[in-house]
PDB file of C-alpha atoms in Angstrom:
ATOM      1  CA  UNK A   1      34.798 -58.060 -24.183  1.00  0.00           C
ATOM      2  CA  UNK A   2      33.336 -58.959 -20.785  1.00  0.00           C
ATOM      3  CA  UNK A   3      30.360 -61.242 -20.123  1.00  0.00           C
ATOM      4  CA  UNK A   4      28.079 -59.777 -17.447  1.00  0.00           C
ATOM      5  CA  UNK A   5      26.600 -62.934 -15.937  1.00  0.00           C
ATOM      6  CA  UNK A   6      24.206 -61.232 -13.507  1.00  0.00           C
ATOM      7  CA  UNK A   7      21.958 -60.271 -16.446  1.00  0.00           C
ATOM      8  CA  UNK A   8      22.229 -63.624 -18.254  1.00  0.00           C
ATOM      9  CA  UNK A   9      19.986 -66.681 -18.316  1.00  0.00           C
ATOM     10  CA  UNK A  10      19.029 -69.394 -20.807  1.00  0.00           C
ATOM     11  CA  UNK A  11      17.342 -66.838 -23.102  1.00  0.00           C
ATOM     12  CA  UNK A  12      19.459 -63.718 -22.509  1.00  0.00           C
ATOM     13  CA  UNK A  13      23.201 -63.170 -22.920  1.00  0.00           C
ATOM     14  CA  UNK A  14      24.872 -59.812 -22.289  1.00  0.00           C
ATOM     15  CA  UNK A  15      28.461 -58.766 -22.966  1.00  0.00           C
ATOM     16  CA  UNK A  16      30.200 -55.430 -22.419  1.00  0.00           C
ATOM     17  CA  UNK A  17      32.562 -53.892 -24.979  1.00  0.00           C
ATOM     18  CA  UNK A  18      34.948 -51.354 -23.489  1.00  0.00           C
ATOM     19  CA  UNK A  19      37.469 -49.029 -25.131  1.00  0.00           C
ATOM     20  CA  UNK A  20      38.863 -45.543 -24.725  1.00  0.00           C
ATOM     21  CA  UNK A  21      35.953 -44.272 -26.832  1.00  0.00           C
ATOM     22  CA  UNK A  22      33.240 -45.615 -24.534  1.00  0.00           C
ATOM     23  CA  UNK A  23      31.324 -48.608 -23.274  1.00  0.00           C
ATOM     24  CA  UNK A  24      28.662 -50.571 -25.151  1.00  0.00           C
ATOM     25  CA  UNK A  25      26.451 -53.451 -24.014  1.00  0.00           C
ATOM     26  CA  UNK A  26      25.504 -56.119 -26.549  1.00  0.00           C
ATOM     27  CA  UNK A  27      22.561 -58.372 -25.720  1.00  0.00           C
ATOM     28  CA  UNK A  28      21.147 -61.434 -27.447  1.00  0.00           C
ATOM     29  CA  UNK A  29      17.613 -62.294 -26.357  1.00  0.00           C
ATOM     30  CA  UNK A  30      15.254 -65.090 -27.350  1.00  0.00           C
ATOM     31  CA  UNK A  31      11.629 -64.157 -26.674  1.00  0.00           C
ATOM     32  CA  UNK A  32       9.811 -67.463 -26.317  1.00  0.00           C
ATOM     33  CA  UNK A  33       6.345 -67.407 -27.883  1.00  0.00           C
ATOM     34  CA  UNK A  34       4.739 -68.579 -24.629  1.00  0.00           C
ATOM     35  CA  UNK A  35       6.301 -65.780 -22.538  1.00  0.00           C
ATOM     36  CA  UNK A  36       5.693 -61.997 -22.493  1.00  0.00           C
ATOM     37  CA  UNK A  37       7.339 -59.877 -25.181  1.00  0.00           C
ATOM     38  CA  UNK A  38       9.736 -58.652 -24.011  1.00  0.00           C
ATOM     39  CA  UNK A  39      10.519 -60.905 -21.022  1.00  0.00           C
ATOM     40  CA  UNK A  40      10.975 -59.394 -17.565  1.00  0.00           C
ATOM     41  CA  UNK A  41      14.745 -60.002 -17.614  1.00  0.00           C
ATOM     42  CA  UNK A  42      15.169 -57.836 -20.702  1.00  0.00           C
ATOM     43  CA  UNK A  43      12.911 -55.146 -19.245  1.00  0.00           C
ATOM     44  CA  UNK A  44      15.077 -54.983 -16.121  1.00  0.00           C
ATOM     45  CA  UNK A  45      18.244 -54.802 -18.214  1.00  0.00           C
ATOM     46  CA  UNK A  46      16.931 -51.934 -20.338  1.00  0.00           C
ATOM     47  CA  UNK A  47      15.647 -50.112 -17.240  1.00  0.00           C
ATOM     48  CA  UNK A  48      19.171 -50.326 -15.800  1.00  0.00           C
ATOM     49  CA  UNK A  49      20.721 -49.108 -19.053  1.00  0.00           C
ATOM     50  CA  UNK A  50      18.354 -46.144 -19.346  1.00  0.00           C
ATOM     51  CA  UNK A  51      18.652 -45.088 -15.694  1.00  0.00           C
ATOM     52  CA  UNK A  52      22.469 -45.129 -15.818  1.00  0.00           C
ATOM     53  CA  UNK A  53      22.781 -43.468 -19.241  1.00  0.00           C
ATOM     54  CA  UNK A  54      24.533 -46.433 -20.855  1.00  0.00           C
ATOM     55  CA  UNK A  55      24.322 -47.686 -24.440  1.00  0.00           C
ATOM     56  CA  UNK A  56      23.016 -51.046 -25.654  1.00  0.00           C
ATOM     57  CA  UNK A  57      22.290 -52.953 -28.854  1.00  0.00           C
ATOM     58  CA  UNK A  58      19.862 -55.870 -28.572  1.00  0.00           C
ATOM     59  CA  UNK A  59      19.501 -58.615 -31.144  1.00  0.00           C
ATOM     60  CA  UNK A  60      16.369 -60.647 -30.555  1.00  0.00           C
ATOM     61  CA  UNK A  61      14.229 -63.376 -32.024  1.00  0.00           C
ATOM     62  CA  UNK A  62      11.074 -61.635 -30.852  1.00  0.00           C
ATOM     63  CA  UNK A  63       8.445 -63.999 -32.284  1.00  0.00           C
ATOM     64  CA  UNK A  64       6.390 -60.818 -32.676  1.00  0.00           C
ATOM     65  CA  UNK A  65       4.530 -59.494 -35.711  1.00  0.00           C
ATOM     66  CA  UNK A  66       4.156 -55.808 -36.558  1.00  0.00           C
ATOM     67  CA  UNK A  67       4.016 -53.825 -39.787  1.00  0.00           C
ATOM     68  CA  UNK A  68       6.503 -51.327 -38.313  1.00  0.00           C
ATOM     69  CA  UNK A  69       9.304 -53.852 -38.888  1.00  0.00           C
ATOM     70  CA  UNK A  70       7.898 -55.392 -42.036  1.00  0.00           C
ATOM     71  CA  UNK A  71       5.546 -58.154 -40.897  1.00  0.00           C
ATOM     72  CA  UNK A  72       2.424 -58.578 -43.031  1.00  0.00           C
ATOM     73  CA  UNK A  73       0.236 -58.632 -39.917  1.00  0.00           C
ATOM     74  CA  UNK A  74       0.145 -57.361 -36.318  1.00  0.00           C
ATOM     75  CA  UNK A  75      -0.352 -59.545 -33.249  1.00  0.00           C
ATOM     76  CA  UNK A  76      -0.521 -58.832 -29.509  1.00  0.00           C
ATOM     77  CA  UNK A  77       3.167 -59.657 -29.049  1.00  0.00           C
ATOM     78  CA  UNK A  78       4.030 -57.156 -31.747  1.00  0.00           C
ATOM     79  CA  UNK A  79       1.998 -54.432 -30.046  1.00  0.00           C
ATOM     80  CA  UNK A  80       3.674 -55.216 -26.712  1.00  0.00           C
ATOM     81  CA  UNK A  81       7.185 -55.180 -28.211  1.00  0.00           C
ATOM     82  CA  UNK A  82       6.530 -51.891 -30.028  1.00  0.00           C
ATOM     83  CA  UNK A  83       5.182 -50.282 -26.840  1.00  0.00           C
ATOM     84  CA  UNK A  84       8.365 -51.364 -25.048  1.00  0.00           C
ATOM     85  CA  UNK A  85      10.563 -49.815 -27.749  1.00  0.00           C
ATOM     86  CA  UNK A  86       8.656 -46.526 -27.771  1.00  0.00           C
ATOM     87  CA  UNK A  87       8.263 -46.212 -23.995  1.00  0.00           C
ATOM     88  CA  UNK A  88      12.018 -46.642 -23.471  1.00  0.00           C
ATOM     89  CA  UNK A  89      12.916 -44.317 -26.378  1.00  0.00           C
ATOM     90  CA  UNK A  90      14.773 -47.107 -28.159  1.00  0.00           C
ATOM     91  CA  UNK A  91      15.485 -47.250 -31.891  1.00  0.00           C
ATOM     92  CA  UNK A  92      14.581 -50.050 -34.254  1.00  0.00           C
ATOM     93  CA  UNK A  93      17.508 -50.667 -36.611  1.00  0.00           C
ATOM     94  CA  UNK A  94      15.624 -53.014 -38.988  1.00  0.00           C
ATOM     95  CA  UNK A  95      15.376 -51.770 -42.565  1.00  0.00           C
ATOM     96  CA  UNK A  96      13.148 -53.052 -45.355  1.00  0.00           C
ATOM     97  CA  UNK A  97      10.790 -56.013 -45.359  1.00  0.00           C
ATOM     98  CA  UNK A  98      13.092 -58.937 -46.174  1.00  0.00           C
ATOM     99  CA  UNK A  99      12.068 -61.927 -44.061  1.00  0.00           C
ATOM    100  CA  UNK A 100      14.464 -62.816 -41.264  1.00  0.00           C
ATOM    101  CA  UNK A 101      12.652 -66.127 -40.667  1.00  0.00           C
ATOM    102  CA  UNK A 102      12.005 -68.583 -43.497  1.00  0.00           C
ATOM    103  CA  UNK A 103      10.215 -71.777 -42.475  1.00  0.00           C
ATOM    104  CA  UNK A 104       8.804 -74.676 -44.483  1.00  0.00           C
ATOM    105  CA  UNK A 105       5.340 -73.106 -44.761  1.00  0.00           C
ATOM    106  CA  UNK A 106       5.792 -69.400 -43.945  1.00  0.00           C
ATOM    107  CA  UNK A 107       8.248 -66.527 -43.719  1.00  0.00           C
ATOM    108  CA  UNK A 108       8.204 -63.337 -41.664  1.00  0.00           C
ATOM    109  CA  UNK A 109      10.252 -60.610 -39.995  1.00  0.00           C
ATOM    110  CA  UNK A 110      10.687 -61.954 -36.459  1.00  0.00           C
ATOM    111  CA  UNK A 111      14.239 -60.836 -35.640  1.00  0.00           C
ATOM    112  CA  UNK A 112      14.685 -57.304 -34.338  1.00  0.00           C
ATOM    113  CA  UNK A 113      17.771 -55.189 -33.737  1.00  0.00           C
ATOM    114  CA  UNK A 114      17.045 -52.576 -31.073  1.00  0.00           C
ATOM    115  CA  UNK A 115      19.368 -49.875 -29.739  1.00  0.00           C
ATOM    116  CA  UNK A 116      19.402 -46.950 -27.356  1.00  0.00           C
ATOM    117  CA  UNK A 117      18.669 -43.599 -28.951  1.00  0.00           C
ATOM    118  CA  UNK A 118      22.249 -42.314 -29.366  1.00  0.00           C
ATOM    119  CA  UNK A 119      23.772 -45.665 -30.385  1.00  0.00           C
ATOM    120  CA  UNK A 120      24.597 -45.835 -34.084  1.00  0.00           C
ATOM    121  CA  UNK A 121      23.677 -49.001 -35.961  1.00  0.00           C
ATOM    122  CA  UNK A 122      24.536 -48.629 -39.644  1.00  0.00           C
ATOM    123  CA  UNK A 123      24.202 -50.681 -42.836  1.00  0.00           C
ATOM    124  CA  UNK A 124      21.641 -53.062 -41.317  1.00  0.00           C
ATOM    125  CA  UNK A 125      20.650 -55.810 -43.744  1.00  0.00           C
ATOM    126  CA  UNK A 126      19.521 -59.418 -44.050  1.00  0.00           C
ATOM    127  CA  UNK A 127      22.167 -61.472 -45.833  1.00  0.00           C
ATOM    128  CA  UNK A 128      21.234 -63.594 -48.826  1.00  0.00           C
ATOM    129  CA  UNK A 129      23.407 -66.593 -48.043  1.00  0.00           C
ATOM    130  CA  UNK A 130      22.785 -69.971 -46.383  1.00  0.00           C
ATOM    131  CA  UNK A 131      22.660 -69.846 -42.583  1.00  0.00           C
ATOM    132  CA  UNK A 132      21.774 -73.552 -42.170  1.00  0.00           C
ATOM    133  CA  UNK A 133      18.923 -72.358 -39.938  1.00  0.00           C
ATOM    134  CA  UNK A 134      15.360 -71.156 -40.434  1.00  0.00           C
ATOM    135  CA  UNK A 135      16.616 -67.677 -39.453  1.00  0.00           C
ATOM    136  CA  UNK A 136      18.725 -65.655 -41.892  1.00  0.00           C
ATOM    137  CA  UNK A 137      21.974 -63.922 -41.022  1.00  0.00           C
ATOM    138  CA  UNK A 138      21.670 -60.241 -40.100  1.00  0.00           C
ATOM    139  CA  UNK A 139      24.645 -57.933 -40.551  1.00  0.00           C
ATOM    140  CA  UNK A 140      25.225 -54.347 -39.423  1.00  0.00           C
ATOM    141  CA  UNK A 141      28.066 -51.977 -38.592  1.00  0.00           C
ATOM    142  CA  UNK A 142      28.744 -50.305 -35.253  1.00  0.00           C
ATOM    143  CA  UNK A 143      30.906 -47.145 -35.615  1.00  0.00           C
ATOM    144  CA  UNK A 144      32.423 -47.563 -32.164  1.00  0.00           C
ATOM    145  CA  UNK A 145      34.622 -44.463 -32.520  1.00  0.00           C
ATOM    146  CA  UNK A 146      31.447 -42.357 -32.699  1.00  0.00           C
ATOM    147  CA  UNK A 147      29.809 -43.848 -29.634  1.00  0.00           C
ATOM    148  CA  UNK A 148      28.763 -40.991 -27.291  1.00  0.00           C
ATOM    149  CA  UNK A 149      30.603 -41.092 -23.990  1.00  0.00           C
ATOM    150  CA  UNK A 150      28.310 -41.971 -21.096  1.00  0.00           C
ATOM    151  CA  UNK A 151      27.574 -38.939 -18.969  1.00  0.00           C
ATOM    152  CA  UNK A 152      27.874 -38.956 -15.181  1.00  0.00           C
ATOM    153  CA  UNK A 153      24.542 -39.044 -13.382  1.00  0.00           C
ATOM    154  CA  UNK A 154      23.445 -38.157  -9.876  1.00  0.00           C
ATOM    155  CA  UNK A 155      22.186 -41.039  -7.758  1.00  0.00           C
ATOM    156  CA  UNK A 156      19.719 -39.925  -5.015  1.00  0.00           C
ATOM    157  CA  UNK A 157      20.294 -43.198  -3.148  1.00  0.00           C
ATOM    158  CA  UNK A 158      23.886 -42.165  -2.501  1.00  0.00           C
ATOM    159  CA  UNK A 159      23.109 -38.752  -1.054  1.00  0.00           C
ATOM    160  CA  UNK A 160      25.343 -37.707   1.834  1.00  0.00           C
ATOM    161  CA  UNK A 161      22.428 -36.972   4.180  1.00  0.00           C
ATOM    162  CA  UNK A 162      24.583 -35.916   7.151  1.00  0.00           C
ATOM    163  CA  UNK A 163      26.356 -33.317   5.051  1.00  0.00           C
ATOM    164  CA  UNK A 164      23.045 -32.323   3.472  1.00  0.00           C
ATOM    165  CA  UNK A 165      21.432 -31.646   6.886  1.00  0.00           C
ATOM    166  CA  UNK A 166      24.459 -29.675   8.034  1.00  0.00           C
ATOM    167  CA  UNK A 167      24.524 -27.462   4.941  1.00  0.00           C
ATOM    168  CA  UNK A 168      20.755 -26.886   5.028  1.00  0.00           C
ATOM    169  CA  UNK A 169      21.055 -25.695   8.645  1.00  0.00           C
ATOM    170  CA  UNK A 170      23.899 -23.363   7.710  1.00  0.00           C
ATOM    171  CA  UNK A 171      22.043 -22.030   4.668  1.00  0.00           C
ATOM    172  CA  UNK A 172      18.646 -21.504   6.327  1.00  0.00           C
ATOM    173  CA  UNK A 173      19.670 -20.854   9.917  1.00  0.00           C
ATOM    174  CA  UNK A 174      18.129 -22.447  13.016  1.00  0.00           C
ATOM    175  CA  UNK A 175      14.461 -23.391  12.521  1.00  0.00           C
ATOM    176  CA  UNK A 176      13.233 -22.087  15.887  1.00  0.00           C
ATOM    177  CA  UNK A 177       9.704 -23.001  16.963  1.00  0.00           C
ATOM    178  CA  UNK A 178       7.653 -23.964  13.910  1.00  0.00           C
ATOM    179  CA  UNK A 179       3.885 -23.881  14.328  1.00  0.00           C
ATOM    180  CA  UNK A 180       3.051 -23.471  10.655  1.00  0.00           C
ATOM    181  CA  UNK A 181       4.819 -22.923   7.345  1.00  0.00           C
ATOM    182  CA  UNK A 182       3.489 -20.321   4.947  1.00  0.00           C
ATOM    183  CA  UNK A 183       3.637 -20.787   1.161  1.00  0.00           C
ATOM    184  CA  UNK A 184       5.886 -17.724   0.989  1.00  0.00           C
ATOM    185  CA  UNK A 185       8.485 -19.342   3.248  1.00  0.00           C
ATOM    186  CA  UNK A 186       8.375 -22.574   1.249  1.00  0.00           C
ATOM    187  CA  UNK A 187       8.810 -20.659  -2.010  1.00  0.00           C
ATOM    188  CA  UNK A 188      11.748 -18.725  -0.566  1.00  0.00           C
ATOM    189  CA  UNK A 189      13.571 -21.727   0.936  1.00  0.00           C
ATOM    190  CA  UNK A 190      12.904 -24.318  -1.760  1.00  0.00           C
ATOM    191  CA  UNK A 191      15.648 -23.156  -4.205  1.00  0.00           C
ATOM    192  CA  UNK A 192      18.200 -23.223  -1.374  1.00  0.00           C
ATOM    193  CA  UNK A 193      17.258 -26.758  -0.333  1.00  0.00           C
ATOM    194  CA  UNK A 194      17.294 -27.986  -3.943  1.00  0.00           C
ATOM    195  CA  UNK A 195      20.738 -26.444  -4.534  1.00  0.00           C
ATOM    196  CA  UNK A 196      22.169 -28.113  -1.418  1.00  0.00           C
ATOM    197  CA  UNK A 197      20.504 -31.415  -2.354  1.00  0.00           C
ATOM    198  CA  UNK A 198      22.056 -31.454  -5.839  1.00  0.00           C
ATOM    199  CA  UNK A 199      25.481 -30.583  -4.453  1.00  0.00           C
ATOM    200  CA  UNK A 200      25.334 -33.606  -2.140  1.00  0.00           C
ATOM    201  CA  UNK A 201      24.241 -36.164  -4.711  1.00  0.00           C
ATOM    202  CA  UNK A 202      27.206 -38.352  -5.510  1.00  0.00           C
ATOM    203  CA  UNK A 203      28.045 -38.542  -9.182  1.00  0.00           C
ATOM    204  CA  UNK A 204      28.217 -42.018 -10.649  1.00  0.00           C
ATOM    205  CA  UNK A 205      29.677 -43.069 -13.990  1.00  0.00           C
ATOM    206  CA  UNK A 206      27.304 -43.297 -16.925  1.00  0.00           C
TER     207      UNK A 206
END
């Protein structure tokens, strides 16, 4: 288990689990009630995970209400958190309506377990045993041996532009004097340029 400090702050901790079966990020995030839900740091982390085809499970005290995860009401934070989950194609692992927060005057479902689409979170439940906190214990199983291997992805920022220009010239021939470009020429040359472009994108690990 490796702590990735560049994504961590007072409210967000991220560790990386690595094995021969794959790589999984685990994040713990506190969403303060006076800050956006989710906070910018978590948004940046999830953007990185999605763009690089990695896998993550996030446990968070969201301080957000929504009927989707069992709250009796819906507030603006709940709407914002749900939009974030849906827009990033994440999965909500919460099951049932057992309160995760039990205070002196109220109880609610405030703690969310969120995962990337292909990451299995099984047997999620709220434990009925003392936690010595106003938040209950949450338990779930991660079948790490069934974690999908991250797929390589092509990073346009790492394109070998010198090689790309050379291969385009070889594939299309010398440009000559260009006064105008007809749609027919563009349609004819576009597949060639796209093929050369994809061949020169450097593959990065997922």
